[in-house]
Short mmCIF file of C-alpha atoms and ligand atoms in Angstrom, two decimals:
data_model
loop_
_atom_site.label_atom_id
_atom_site.label_comp_id
_atom_site.label_asym_id
_atom_site.label_seq_id
_atom_site.Cartn_x
_atom_site.Cartn_y
_atom_site.Cartn_z
CA UNK A 18 144.34 278.05 4.79
CA UNK A 19 141.99 276.62 7.42
CA UNK A 20 140.54 280.09 8.05
CA UNK A 21 140.06 280.74 4.36
CA UNK A 22 138.29 277.43 3.91
CA UNK A 23 136.09 277.99 6.92
CA UNK A 24 134.67 281.02 5.06
CA UNK A 25 132.90 278.85 2.52
CA UNK A 26 131.50 275.57 3.78
CA UNK A 27 130.11 273.29 1.03
CA UNK A 28 126.37 273.75 0.89
CA UNK A 29 123.72 271.47 -0.48
CA UNK A 30 120.03 272.17 -0.79
CA UNK A 31 117.34 269.54 -0.66
CA UNK A 32 114.39 269.62 -3.02
CA UNK A 33 112.61 267.17 -5.31
CA UNK A 34 112.28 263.42 -5.02
CA UNK A 35 115.93 262.69 -4.19
CA UNK A 36 117.84 265.15 -2.06
CA UNK A 37 121.47 266.12 -2.51
CA UNK A 38 122.29 264.77 0.94
CA UNK A 39 121.25 261.25 -0.10
CA UNK A 40 123.41 261.48 -3.24
CA UNK A 41 126.44 262.88 -1.39
CA UNK A 42 126.16 260.24 1.30
CA UNK A 43 125.77 257.36 -1.18
CA UNK A 44 128.74 258.65 -3.18
CA UNK A 45 130.96 258.56 -0.13
CA UNK A 46 129.62 255.29 1.31
CA UNK A 47 129.97 253.41 -1.95
CA UNK A 48 133.23 254.90 -3.21
CA UNK A 49 132.05 257.21 -5.98
CA UNK A 50 133.20 260.65 -4.80
CA UNK A 51 135.11 261.84 -1.73
CA UNK A 52 135.92 265.30 -0.46
CA UNK A 53 139.48 266.18 -1.55
CA UNK A 54 142.01 266.22 1.33
CA UNK A 55 139.32 264.85 3.63
CA UNK A 56 141.78 263.85 6.37
CA UNK A 57 142.75 267.55 6.58
CA UNK A 58 139.08 268.64 6.77
CA UNK A 59 138.85 269.04 3.00
CA UNK A 60 139.43 271.97 0.70
CA UNK A 61 136.37 273.77 -0.53
CA UNK A 62 135.42 273.25 -4.17
CA UNK A 63 137.62 270.20 -4.82
CA UNK A 64 136.54 266.57 -5.05
CA UNK A 65 138.24 263.22 -5.57
CA UNK A 66 136.73 260.40 -7.59
CA UNK A 67 136.91 256.99 -5.93
CA UNK A 68 137.04 253.59 -7.64
CA UNK A 69 133.40 253.66 -8.79
CA UNK A 70 133.34 257.39 -9.54
CA UNK A 71 136.28 257.17 -11.88
CA UNK A 72 134.63 254.28 -13.75
CA UNK A 73 131.39 256.25 -14.10
CA UNK A 74 133.19 259.45 -15.18
CA UNK A 75 135.35 257.58 -17.69
CA UNK A 76 132.30 255.82 -19.12
CA UNK A 77 130.60 259.17 -19.67
CA UNK A 78 133.78 260.66 -21.18
CA UNK A 79 134.34 257.66 -23.47
CA UNK A 80 130.73 257.69 -24.63
CA UNK A 81 131.01 261.41 -25.49
CA UNK A 82 134.29 260.79 -27.35
CA UNK A 83 132.78 257.86 -29.24
CA UNK A 84 129.70 259.84 -30.26
CA UNK A 85 131.57 263.05 -31.10
CA UNK A 86 134.93 261.93 -32.52
CA UNK A 87 134.77 258.24 -33.51
CA UNK A 88 131.21 258.25 -34.83
CA UNK A 89 129.74 261.78 -34.83
CA UNK A 90 126.08 262.23 -35.71
CA UNK A 91 125.14 262.43 -39.38
CA UNK A 92 124.76 265.99 -40.68
CA UNK A 93 121.43 267.63 -41.59
CA UNK A 94 121.75 266.30 -45.19
CA UNK A 95 122.58 262.78 -43.99
CA UNK A 96 126.32 262.94 -44.73
CA UNK A 97 128.95 262.04 -42.11
CA UNK A 98 130.51 264.88 -40.12
CA UNK A 99 134.23 265.18 -39.48
CA UNK A 100 135.48 265.83 -35.95
CA UNK A 101 139.05 265.31 -34.77
CA UNK A 102 140.43 265.36 -31.23
CA UNK A 103 143.23 267.22 -29.45
CA UNK A 104 144.68 267.17 -25.96
CA UNK A 105 146.24 270.57 -25.27
CA UNK A 106 148.26 271.85 -22.31
CA UNK A 107 146.49 273.16 -19.25
CA UNK A 108 148.97 276.02 -19.09
CA UNK A 109 149.35 278.09 -22.25
CA UNK A 110 151.12 281.34 -23.08
CA UNK A 111 149.32 283.94 -20.91
CA UNK A 112 148.79 286.11 -24.00
CA UNK A 113 146.24 283.50 -25.10
CA UNK A 114 144.06 284.48 -22.12
CA UNK A 115 144.42 288.16 -22.88
CA UNK A 116 143.30 287.47 -26.44
CA UNK A 117 140.39 285.30 -25.34
CA UNK A 118 139.10 288.06 -23.04
CA UNK A 119 139.51 286.01 -19.86
CA UNK A 120 142.11 288.25 -18.23
CA UNK A 121 139.93 291.33 -18.59
CA UNK A 122 136.48 289.85 -18.54
CA UNK A 123 136.27 286.55 -16.67
CA UNK A 124 135.03 288.19 -13.51
CA UNK A 125 132.27 287.60 -11.03
CA UNK A 126 131.02 290.46 -8.87
CA UNK A 127 131.10 289.44 -5.22
CA UNK A 128 130.07 290.85 -1.89
CA UNK A 129 131.70 290.07 1.45
CA UNK A 130 130.09 289.92 4.86
CA UNK A 131 132.22 291.93 7.31
CA UNK A 132 130.82 290.02 10.28
CA UNK A 133 131.00 286.38 9.19
CA UNK A 134 133.75 286.79 6.55
CA UNK A 135 131.56 284.80 4.16
CA UNK A 136 131.69 285.72 0.49
CA UNK A 137 128.78 285.62 -1.95
CA UNK A 138 128.43 286.01 -5.68
CA UNK A 139 126.24 289.07 -6.10
CA UNK A 140 124.26 287.47 -8.91
CA UNK A 141 123.56 284.37 -6.80
CA UNK A 142 121.79 286.38 -4.10
CA UNK A 143 118.15 287.39 -4.01
CA UNK A 144 116.82 290.38 -2.09
CA UNK A 145 113.50 290.38 -0.26
CA UNK A 146 112.21 293.89 0.32
CA UNK A 147 109.80 294.42 3.21
CA UNK A 148 107.46 296.98 1.63
CA UNK A 149 106.26 298.20 5.03
CA UNK A 150 109.60 299.58 6.19
CA UNK A 151 112.01 299.11 3.24
CA UNK A 152 114.10 296.62 5.21
CA UNK A 153 115.98 294.31 2.83
CA UNK A 154 116.89 290.66 3.47
CA UNK A 155 119.50 288.90 1.32
CA UNK A 156 119.33 285.15 0.69
CA UNK A 157 121.62 282.81 -1.21
CA UNK A 158 118.87 280.87 -2.86
CA UNK A 159 115.42 281.17 -4.25
CA UNK A 160 113.94 281.99 -0.88
CA UNK A 161 110.32 281.32 -1.71
CA UNK A 162 111.04 277.76 -2.87
CA UNK A 163 113.27 276.74 0.04
CA UNK A 164 111.40 275.78 3.23
CA UNK A 165 114.20 276.65 5.66
CA UNK A 166 114.85 280.05 4.05
CA UNK A 167 111.15 280.86 3.96
CA UNK A 168 110.81 280.06 7.66
CA UNK A 169 113.81 282.25 8.47
CA UNK A 170 112.46 285.09 6.32
CA UNK A 171 109.03 285.02 8.01
CA UNK A 172 110.70 285.09 11.40
CA UNK A 173 113.06 287.95 10.48
CA UNK A 174 110.34 290.01 8.82
CA UNK A 175 107.90 289.22 11.65
CA UNK A 176 105.07 288.34 9.25
CA UNK A 177 103.53 285.36 7.46
CA UNK A 178 101.95 287.63 4.85
CA UNK A 179 104.20 287.22 1.84
CA UNK A 180 102.35 289.86 -0.20
CA UNK A 181 103.99 292.44 2.04
CA UNK A 182 107.36 291.30 0.71
CA UNK A 183 108.86 291.72 -2.75
CA UNK A 184 111.58 289.40 -4.13
CA UNK A 185 114.04 290.96 -6.61
CA UNK A 186 117.50 289.96 -7.89
CA UNK A 187 120.12 291.25 -5.49
CA UNK A 188 121.85 292.98 -8.43
CA UNK A 189 118.87 295.36 -8.51
CA UNK A 190 119.78 296.77 -5.08
CA UNK A 191 122.00 299.88 -5.37
CA UNK A 192 125.11 299.84 -3.16
CA UNK A 193 123.78 302.98 -1.44
CA UNK A 194 120.99 300.78 0.05
CA UNK A 195 123.35 298.11 1.47
CA UNK A 196 123.12 299.76 4.91
CA UNK A 197 119.52 298.44 5.07
CA UNK A 198 120.40 294.89 3.96
CA UNK A 199 120.49 292.01 6.45
CA UNK A 200 122.95 289.50 4.93
CA UNK A 201 122.18 285.80 4.46
CA UNK A 202 124.00 284.61 7.60
CA UNK A 203 123.59 287.50 10.05
CA UNK A 204 120.80 289.17 12.04
CA UNK A 205 121.68 292.83 11.73
CA UNK A 206 121.84 295.15 8.69
CA UNK A 207 124.87 296.80 7.12
CA UNK A 208 127.42 293.97 7.12
CA UNK A 209 127.69 293.46 3.34
CA UNK A 210 130.40 295.24 1.35
CA UNK A 211 129.92 296.77 -2.09
CA UNK A 212 130.45 294.28 -4.93
CA UNK A 213 134.03 293.83 -6.12
CA UNK A 214 135.11 292.18 -9.37
CA UNK A 215 136.89 288.89 -8.77
CA UNK A 216 138.83 287.20 -11.59
CA UNK A 217 138.09 283.49 -11.64
CA UNK A 218 141.35 282.34 -13.20
CA UNK A 219 143.86 280.48 -11.03
CA UNK A 220 147.30 282.04 -11.31
CA UNK A 221 150.59 280.24 -11.12
CA UNK A 222 154.24 280.93 -12.00
CA UNK A 223 156.29 279.20 -14.67
CA UNK A 224 159.97 278.74 -13.82
CA UNK A 225 161.99 279.22 -10.68
CA UNK A 226 161.95 282.99 -10.21
CA UNK A 227 158.21 283.35 -9.66
CA UNK A 228 158.23 287.01 -10.67
CA UNK A 229 155.22 288.79 -12.20
CA UNK A 230 156.78 288.23 -15.64
CA UNK A 231 156.48 284.48 -15.11
CA UNK A 232 152.77 284.62 -14.30
CA UNK A 233 150.60 282.06 -16.07
CA UNK A 234 147.09 280.70 -15.67
CA UNK A 235 145.44 277.31 -15.29
CA UNK A 236 142.94 277.12 -18.13
CA UNK A 237 139.38 278.08 -17.17
CA UNK A 238 137.99 276.30 -20.25
CA UNK A 239 139.35 273.63 -22.60
CA UNK A 240 138.06 275.59 -25.62
CA UNK A 241 141.04 277.93 -25.99
CA UNK A 242 143.45 274.98 -26.39
CA UNK A 243 141.35 274.06 -29.43
CA UNK A 244 141.49 277.57 -30.95
CA UNK A 245 145.25 277.68 -30.37
CA UNK A 246 145.57 274.47 -32.41
CA UNK A 247 143.05 275.38 -35.12
CA UNK A 248 145.79 276.43 -37.57
CA UNK A 249 147.89 273.33 -36.86
CA UNK A 250 144.90 271.09 -37.51
CA UNK A 251 143.86 272.89 -40.73
CA UNK A 252 147.42 272.93 -42.09
CA UNK A 253 148.37 269.39 -41.13
CA UNK A 254 145.22 267.30 -41.14
CA UNK A 255 142.90 266.62 -44.06
CA UNK A 256 139.98 268.59 -42.70
CA UNK A 257 137.66 270.87 -44.68
CA UNK A 258 135.23 273.41 -43.24
CA UNK A 259 132.77 272.54 -41.80
CA UNK A 260 134.58 270.33 -39.30
CA UNK A 261 135.03 270.06 -35.56
CA UNK A 262 137.83 269.78 -33.01
CA UNK A 263 137.00 268.11 -29.71
CA UNK A 264 138.76 268.01 -26.38
CA UNK A 265 138.06 266.56 -22.93
CA UNK A 266 139.98 267.70 -19.90
CA UNK A 267 140.37 269.61 -16.68
CA UNK A 268 139.40 273.23 -16.27
CA UNK A 269 139.95 275.41 -13.21
CA UNK A 270 137.89 278.31 -11.93
CA UNK A 271 138.37 280.00 -8.60
CA UNK A 272 134.60 280.04 -8.10
CA UNK A 273 133.42 282.48 -5.45
CA UNK A 274 130.80 280.11 -4.17
CA UNK A 275 131.48 276.49 -5.08
CA UNK A 276 128.34 274.65 -4.09
CA UNK A 277 126.03 271.73 -4.50
CA UNK A 278 128.66 269.01 -4.43
CA UNK A 279 130.36 268.59 -7.82
CA UNK A 280 127.88 270.89 -9.61
CA UNK A 281 130.04 273.97 -9.20
CA UNK A 282 133.60 273.13 -8.19
CA UNK A 283 136.94 274.84 -8.63
CA UNK A 284 138.54 271.97 -10.52
CA UNK A 285 136.27 270.16 -12.95
CA UNK A 286 136.24 268.52 -16.36
CA UNK A 287 134.71 269.66 -19.59
CA UNK A 288 133.86 267.96 -22.89
CA UNK A 289 133.99 270.66 -25.54
CA UNK A 290 133.79 270.67 -29.32
CA UNK A 291 134.40 273.68 -31.55
CA UNK A 292 132.56 273.35 -34.84
CA UNK A 293 134.12 275.56 -37.54
CA UNK A 294 131.74 276.58 -40.31
CA UNK A 295 131.09 279.27 -42.91
CA UNK A 296 129.40 282.34 -41.33
CA UNK A 297 126.36 281.93 -43.61
CA UNK A 298 125.78 278.42 -42.21
CA UNK A 299 126.14 279.29 -38.52
CA UNK A 300 122.40 279.40 -37.82
CA UNK A 301 121.84 275.99 -39.42
CA UNK A 302 124.65 274.41 -37.39
CA UNK A 303 123.61 276.14 -34.16
CA UNK A 304 120.17 274.55 -34.44
CA UNK A 305 121.66 271.23 -35.51
CA UNK A 306 123.97 270.99 -32.50
CA UNK A 307 121.29 271.99 -29.99
CA UNK A 308 119.12 269.15 -31.18
CA UNK A 309 122.00 266.64 -31.50
CA UNK A 310 123.25 267.34 -28.00
CA UNK A 311 119.80 267.12 -26.41
CA UNK A 312 119.24 263.78 -28.13
CA UNK A 313 122.64 262.60 -26.89
CA UNK A 314 121.84 263.18 -23.24
CA UNK A 315 118.61 261.22 -23.77
CA UNK A 316 120.56 258.39 -25.43
CA UNK A 317 122.52 257.83 -22.23
CA UNK A 318 119.45 257.58 -20.07
CA UNK A 319 118.47 261.14 -19.11
CA UNK A 320 114.68 261.34 -19.35
CA UNK A 321 113.04 264.06 -21.48
CA UNK A 322 111.08 265.27 -18.44
CA UNK A 323 114.30 266.22 -16.68
CA UNK A 324 115.89 268.06 -19.56
CA UNK A 325 115.06 271.35 -21.26
CA UNK A 326 116.67 273.81 -23.66
CA UNK A 327 116.75 277.46 -22.57
CA UNK A 328 117.91 280.39 -24.69
CA UNK A 329 120.10 282.92 -22.87
CA UNK A 330 118.68 286.39 -22.29
CA UNK A 331 120.78 289.13 -23.92
CA UNK A 332 122.23 290.28 -20.59
CA UNK A 333 123.56 286.80 -19.63
CA UNK A 334 125.49 286.16 -22.86
CA UNK A 335 129.26 285.62 -22.49
CA UNK A 336 131.55 288.19 -24.09
CA UNK A 337 132.22 285.86 -27.06
CA UNK A 338 128.55 285.23 -27.82
CA UNK A 339 127.17 288.76 -27.84
CA UNK A 340 126.66 288.78 -31.63
CA UNK A 341 125.15 286.01 -33.77
CA UNK A 342 122.67 283.40 -32.65
CA UNK A 343 123.54 283.65 -28.94
CA UNK A 344 123.64 280.71 -26.55
CA UNK A 345 121.24 277.94 -25.54
CA UNK A 346 121.72 275.88 -22.42
CA UNK A 347 120.72 272.26 -22.10
CA UNK A 348 119.44 272.23 -18.55
CA UNK A 349 118.84 269.36 -16.14
CA UNK A 350 116.39 269.20 -13.27
CA UNK A 351 119.01 268.78 -10.51
CA UNK A 352 117.74 267.91 -7.01
CA UNK A 353 118.67 271.38 -5.73
CA UNK A 354 117.00 273.21 -8.64
CA UNK A 355 113.82 271.10 -8.79
CA UNK A 356 111.18 271.84 -9.90
CA UNK A 357 113.44 274.23 -11.87
CA UNK A 358 116.51 273.43 -13.94
CA UNK A 359 120.26 274.16 -13.91
CA UNK A 360 122.85 274.31 -16.71
CA UNK A 361 124.36 271.02 -17.86
CA UNK A 362 125.77 272.06 -21.24
CA UNK A 363 125.96 275.34 -23.15
CA UNK A 364 125.75 275.62 -26.93
CA UNK A 365 127.13 278.96 -28.07
CA UNK A 366 127.57 280.68 -31.38
CA UNK A 367 131.02 282.16 -30.70
CA UNK A 368 131.03 283.80 -34.15
CA UNK A 369 134.64 284.49 -35.26
CA UNK A 370 135.48 286.08 -31.90
CA UNK A 371 138.23 283.71 -30.77
CA UNK A 372 140.04 283.18 -34.08
CA UNK A 373 139.94 286.92 -34.83
CA UNK A 374 141.31 287.75 -31.38
CA UNK A 375 144.11 285.18 -31.68
CA UNK A 376 144.94 286.53 -35.16
CA UNK A 377 145.17 290.04 -33.69
CA UNK A 378 147.26 289.08 -30.63
CA UNK A 379 149.56 286.51 -32.30
CA UNK A 380 149.91 288.15 -35.71
CA UNK A 381 149.25 284.71 -37.33
CA UNK A 382 146.60 284.52 -40.06
CA UNK A 383 143.54 282.47 -39.13
CA UNK A 384 141.78 282.75 -42.48
CA UNK A 385 140.51 279.62 -44.13
CA UNK A 386 140.97 279.23 -47.89
CA UNK A 387 137.97 277.53 -49.45
CA UNK A 388 138.62 276.35 -53.01
CA UNK A 389 135.63 274.03 -53.06
CA UNK A 390 133.51 276.89 -54.44
CA UNK A 391 133.93 279.15 -57.49
CA UNK A 392 135.33 281.67 -57.14
CA UNK A 393 137.46 280.41 -54.17
CA UNK A 394 136.97 282.44 -50.99
CA UNK A 395 138.84 283.32 -47.81
CA UNK A 396 137.11 283.75 -44.48
CA UNK A 397 137.55 283.32 -40.77
CA UNK A 398 135.21 280.48 -39.82
CA UNK A 399 132.42 280.98 -37.33
CA UNK A 400 132.25 278.58 -34.40
CA UNK A 401 129.38 276.70 -32.83
CA UNK A 402 130.47 275.31 -29.48
CA UNK A 403 128.69 272.53 -27.58
CA UNK A 404 130.42 272.74 -24.16
CA UNK A 405 129.36 270.09 -21.65
CA UNK A 406 130.46 269.56 -18.09
CA UNK A 407 131.83 266.04 -17.61
CA UNK A 408 131.81 266.19 -13.82
CA UNK A 409 128.48 268.02 -13.84
CA UNK A 410 127.23 265.29 -16.17
CA UNK A 411 128.25 262.69 -13.56
CA UNK A 412 126.02 264.47 -11.03
CA UNK A 413 123.12 264.53 -13.50
CA UNK A 414 123.54 260.78 -14.15
CA UNK A 415 123.64 260.02 -10.42
CA UNK A 416 120.51 262.09 -9.77
CA UNK A 417 118.73 260.58 -12.75
CA UNK A 418 119.65 257.02 -11.73
CA UNK A 419 118.69 257.34 -8.05
CA UNK A 420 115.46 255.36 -7.73
CA UNK A 421 113.74 254.90 -4.39
CA UNK A 422 112.33 251.40 -3.84
CA UNK A 423 111.15 250.69 -0.30
CA UNK A 424 110.62 247.01 -1.25
CA UNK A 425 114.38 246.41 -1.49
CA UNK A 426 116.72 245.96 1.47
CA UNK A 427 118.77 248.89 0.08
CA UNK A 428 115.56 251.00 -0.17
CA UNK A 429 116.86 252.30 -3.51
CA UNK A 430 118.89 251.38 -6.56
CA UNK A 431 120.86 253.28 -9.19
CA UNK A 432 119.11 252.75 -12.50
CA UNK A 433 122.04 253.64 -14.74
CA UNK A 434 121.82 252.99 -18.44
CA UNK A 435 123.82 249.70 -18.49
CA UNK A 436 126.37 251.15 -20.92
CA UNK A 437 127.22 253.88 -18.37
CA UNK A 438 127.08 251.75 -15.17
CA UNK A 439 130.50 251.55 -13.45
CA UNK A 440 130.30 247.77 -12.92
CA UNK A 441 128.45 245.85 -15.61
CA UNK A 442 128.34 242.43 -13.96
CA UNK A 443 129.06 240.93 -10.56
CA UNK A 444 129.88 237.25 -10.13
CA UNK A 445 128.68 235.94 -6.79
CA UNK A 446 129.36 232.40 -5.53
CA UNK A 447 126.41 231.56 -3.27
CA UNK A 448 128.67 229.62 -0.87
CA UNK A 449 132.42 229.65 -0.36
CA UNK A 450 132.64 225.86 -0.67
CA UNK A 451 131.61 222.85 -2.77
CA UNK A 452 133.69 224.06 -5.76
CA UNK A 453 131.49 227.15 -6.27
CA UNK A 454 134.32 229.73 -5.80
CA UNK A 455 136.42 227.94 -8.43
CA UNK A 456 133.61 228.00 -11.01
CA UNK A 457 132.76 231.61 -10.15
CA UNK A 458 136.35 232.74 -10.41
CA UNK A 459 136.78 231.11 -13.82
CA UNK A 460 133.63 232.86 -15.05
CA UNK A 461 134.80 236.17 -13.57
CA UNK A 462 138.24 235.93 -15.23
CA UNK A 463 136.55 235.37 -18.57
CA UNK A 464 133.94 238.15 -18.22
CA UNK A 465 136.41 240.77 -17.01
CA UNK A 466 138.26 240.64 -20.33
CA UNK A 467 135.07 241.94 -21.97
CA UNK A 468 133.39 244.26 -19.49
CA UNK A 469 133.97 245.72 -16.05
CA UNK A 470 133.16 242.78 -13.79
CA UNK A 471 133.46 242.34 -10.04
CA UNK A 472 133.97 239.16 -8.05
CA UNK A 473 132.12 239.40 -4.77
CA UNK A 474 132.05 236.53 -2.28
CA UNK A 475 131.64 238.36 1.04
CA UNK A 476 128.46 238.40 3.13
CA UNK A 477 125.08 236.82 2.56
CA UNK A 478 123.62 236.97 -0.93
CA UNK A 479 120.91 239.48 0.06
CA UNK A 480 123.53 241.95 1.27
CA UNK A 481 125.56 241.46 -1.89
CA UNK A 482 122.50 242.15 -4.08
CA UNK A 483 121.76 245.23 -1.97
CA UNK A 484 125.26 246.61 -2.47
CA UNK A 485 125.08 246.06 -6.21
CA UNK A 486 121.66 247.74 -6.32
CA UNK A 487 123.21 250.73 -4.56
CA UNK A 488 126.04 251.01 -7.08
CA UNK A 489 123.83 250.29 -10.08
CA UNK A 490 125.28 246.97 -11.31
CA UNK A 491 122.84 245.84 -14.03
CA UNK A 492 123.59 242.08 -13.74
CA UNK A 493 124.37 239.92 -10.72
CA UNK A 494 125.39 236.39 -11.68
CA UNK A 495 125.00 233.85 -8.92
CA UNK A 496 126.84 230.54 -9.01
CA UNK A 497 124.80 228.21 -6.80
CA UNK A 498 124.55 224.59 -5.67
CA UNK A 499 123.00 223.55 -9.02
CA UNK A 500 125.78 225.10 -11.12
CA UNK A 501 128.17 222.08 -10.90
CA UNK A 502 125.28 219.93 -12.14
CA UNK A 503 123.69 222.08 -14.88
CA UNK A 504 126.68 224.26 -15.83
CA UNK A 505 124.45 227.32 -15.56
CA UNK A 506 124.13 230.34 -13.27
CA UNK A 507 121.33 232.73 -12.34
CA UNK A 508 121.40 236.25 -13.75
CA UNK A 509 119.46 238.76 -11.67
CA UNK A 510 118.36 241.91 -13.49
CA UNK A 511 118.82 245.04 -11.36
CA UNK A 512 115.66 246.92 -12.39
CA UNK A 513 113.11 244.11 -12.41
CA UNK A 514 114.88 241.71 -10.02
CA UNK A 515 113.81 239.07 -12.55
CA UNK A 516 116.12 236.03 -12.72
CA UNK A 517 117.24 234.07 -15.78
CA UNK A 518 119.08 230.74 -15.73
CA UNK A 519 121.84 230.95 -18.35
CA UNK A 520 124.40 228.38 -19.37
CA UNK A 521 127.93 229.36 -18.21
CA UNK A 522 129.29 229.42 -21.74
CA UNK A 523 126.50 231.77 -22.90
CA UNK A 524 126.76 234.34 -20.08
CA UNK A 525 129.29 236.64 -21.80
CA UNK A 526 127.15 236.76 -24.94
CA UNK A 527 123.97 237.32 -22.87
CA UNK A 528 125.44 240.25 -20.91
CA UNK A 529 127.11 241.71 -24.02
CA UNK A 530 123.77 241.74 -25.87
CA UNK A 531 121.97 243.40 -22.96
CA UNK A 532 124.67 246.07 -22.71
CA UNK A 533 124.24 246.98 -26.37
CA UNK A 534 120.53 247.47 -25.67
N1 GAP B 630 133.94 277.08 -23.41
C1 GAP B 630 132.71 277.57 -22.96
C2 GAP B 630 132.51 277.33 -21.53
O1 GAP B 630 133.42 277.00 -20.80
P1 GAP B 630 130.71 277.37 -19.66
O2 GAP B 630 129.20 277.46 -19.77
O3 GAP B 630 131.37 278.30 -18.75
O4 GAP B 630 131.22 277.52 -21.15
C3 GAP B 630 130.65 274.78 -20.00
O5 GAP B 630 131.10 275.89 -19.26
C4 GAP B 630 130.14 273.70 -19.07
O6 GAP B 630 131.17 273.40 -18.11
C5 GAP B 630 128.93 274.11 -18.23
O7 GAP B 630 127.73 273.90 -18.95
C6 GAP B 630 129.06 273.20 -17.03
O8 GAP B 630 128.50 271.93 -17.33
C7 GAP B 630 130.57 273.04 -16.87
N2 GAP B 630 131.05 273.94 -15.80
C8 GAP B 630 131.30 275.25 -15.88
N3 GAP B 630 131.74 275.71 -14.69
C9 GAP B 630 131.78 274.67 -13.86
C10 GAP B 630 132.15 274.49 -12.48
N4 GAP B 630 132.62 275.50 -11.75
N5 GAP B 630 132.06 273.26 -11.93
C11 GAP B 630 131.61 272.22 -12.67
N6 GAP B 630 131.25 272.32 -13.96
C12 GAP B 630 131.33 273.52 -14.56
#
């Protein structure tokens, strides 16, 4: 195990205003996210959420559920949409994954380095061809944008003149030329193997015998659990096409190169919704959901500058989205992609691929009978799928919130949208005497029944403010020497550091109003 893990050390890349190293370090220091199994030197591609991380992740999850299931957006004609939820098993009958195409097609091509034993996804490498002598250098990132890689390249190629070099995707290099390739972590050519297909699904065994017949898979996407329940929902719930089924939960992918903290991990969470519609309406709904989802990310505090929609090229479409309208990604400007963008959520027109496949493999009819039109019609619905990463969303929110401010003792603060912030209010007695702790505790016990509140009496007040700036608490409420006299406390606003004096019995209402925005 230790050897296998040593092959792939977590990597982060620093670009843009806030670097990944600052985010990773803050997350550990302040209890957001820890490396899984840290006391055993970790396990690559797995992360644990600490007390603040789980609050942040749950807030994001609950907001998605509220805005997709409890109160979905209004449809294009202004009428309410219907979306119901499910929570399906992580392990399903393995035939489901044959039907979905994951057993045969959920592969990444990878190349191994014989010298270092490191493994790379072929499509995550770039090749730099030295036009003078046809020497090829392979790099794991966009070499021309990364200072350290660029320096290494110039040294290896023995030139500063970049026009003598040509950057191409590594997939463009035929295996017959690998003998001339110097791999990303070595100094001599010829150490990379030809690409091999690597299935990303985690296998396990169901039952005690652990024979090949008992093989099963941990789900690589939550979507299939929705398709497997489509018939149950149509037959037993009062839904009419168009309608949606939503699910939030864990997904597992044995990623070849987990990297950039929680951006690409092997265990992660997704928030997916399958929208079932008539084939003739697929285009309308595809456009509707792209817009609705982009607006949603903005509504939770992601700025328009850091978000973009990108349509997939034909050759990057997943097997289920080859026909139809294709796929659009909502992309975020992550610190390691800046000034470029990386995928945050995909919106795919999956056509009738999944339901048709499950009909074929299970022998159960997936047709929908529509008697709302004359003459009534039968069809297999098409699916528009907004599929967001919950854990990847947490990273986007952390990066978005990270605000440098040299004027503060903490030098920065997390400017979360208050509705997403892990702790909404902190109650701080200025001194641990003169009856202040008693008043503060009473206030805390009242506030915590309404929103996530922390009682914090340790250290000087400046240090306490600094800690709450670092974890993004929007309101710090200080009970001071005047409180026993005026029955009021001071509320400090995180972003402006402005202070308001508010009567103790009005504080819950004050904070509640601010949280609603
Ligand atoms: N059902 C379709 C589907 O799973 P996907 O683009 O592979 O599509 C959807 O995944 C979202 O899940 C991505 O946009 C990303 O946010 C998240 N995601 C995918 N792989 C991930 C990984 N290895 N680690 C973290 N998040 C991941």
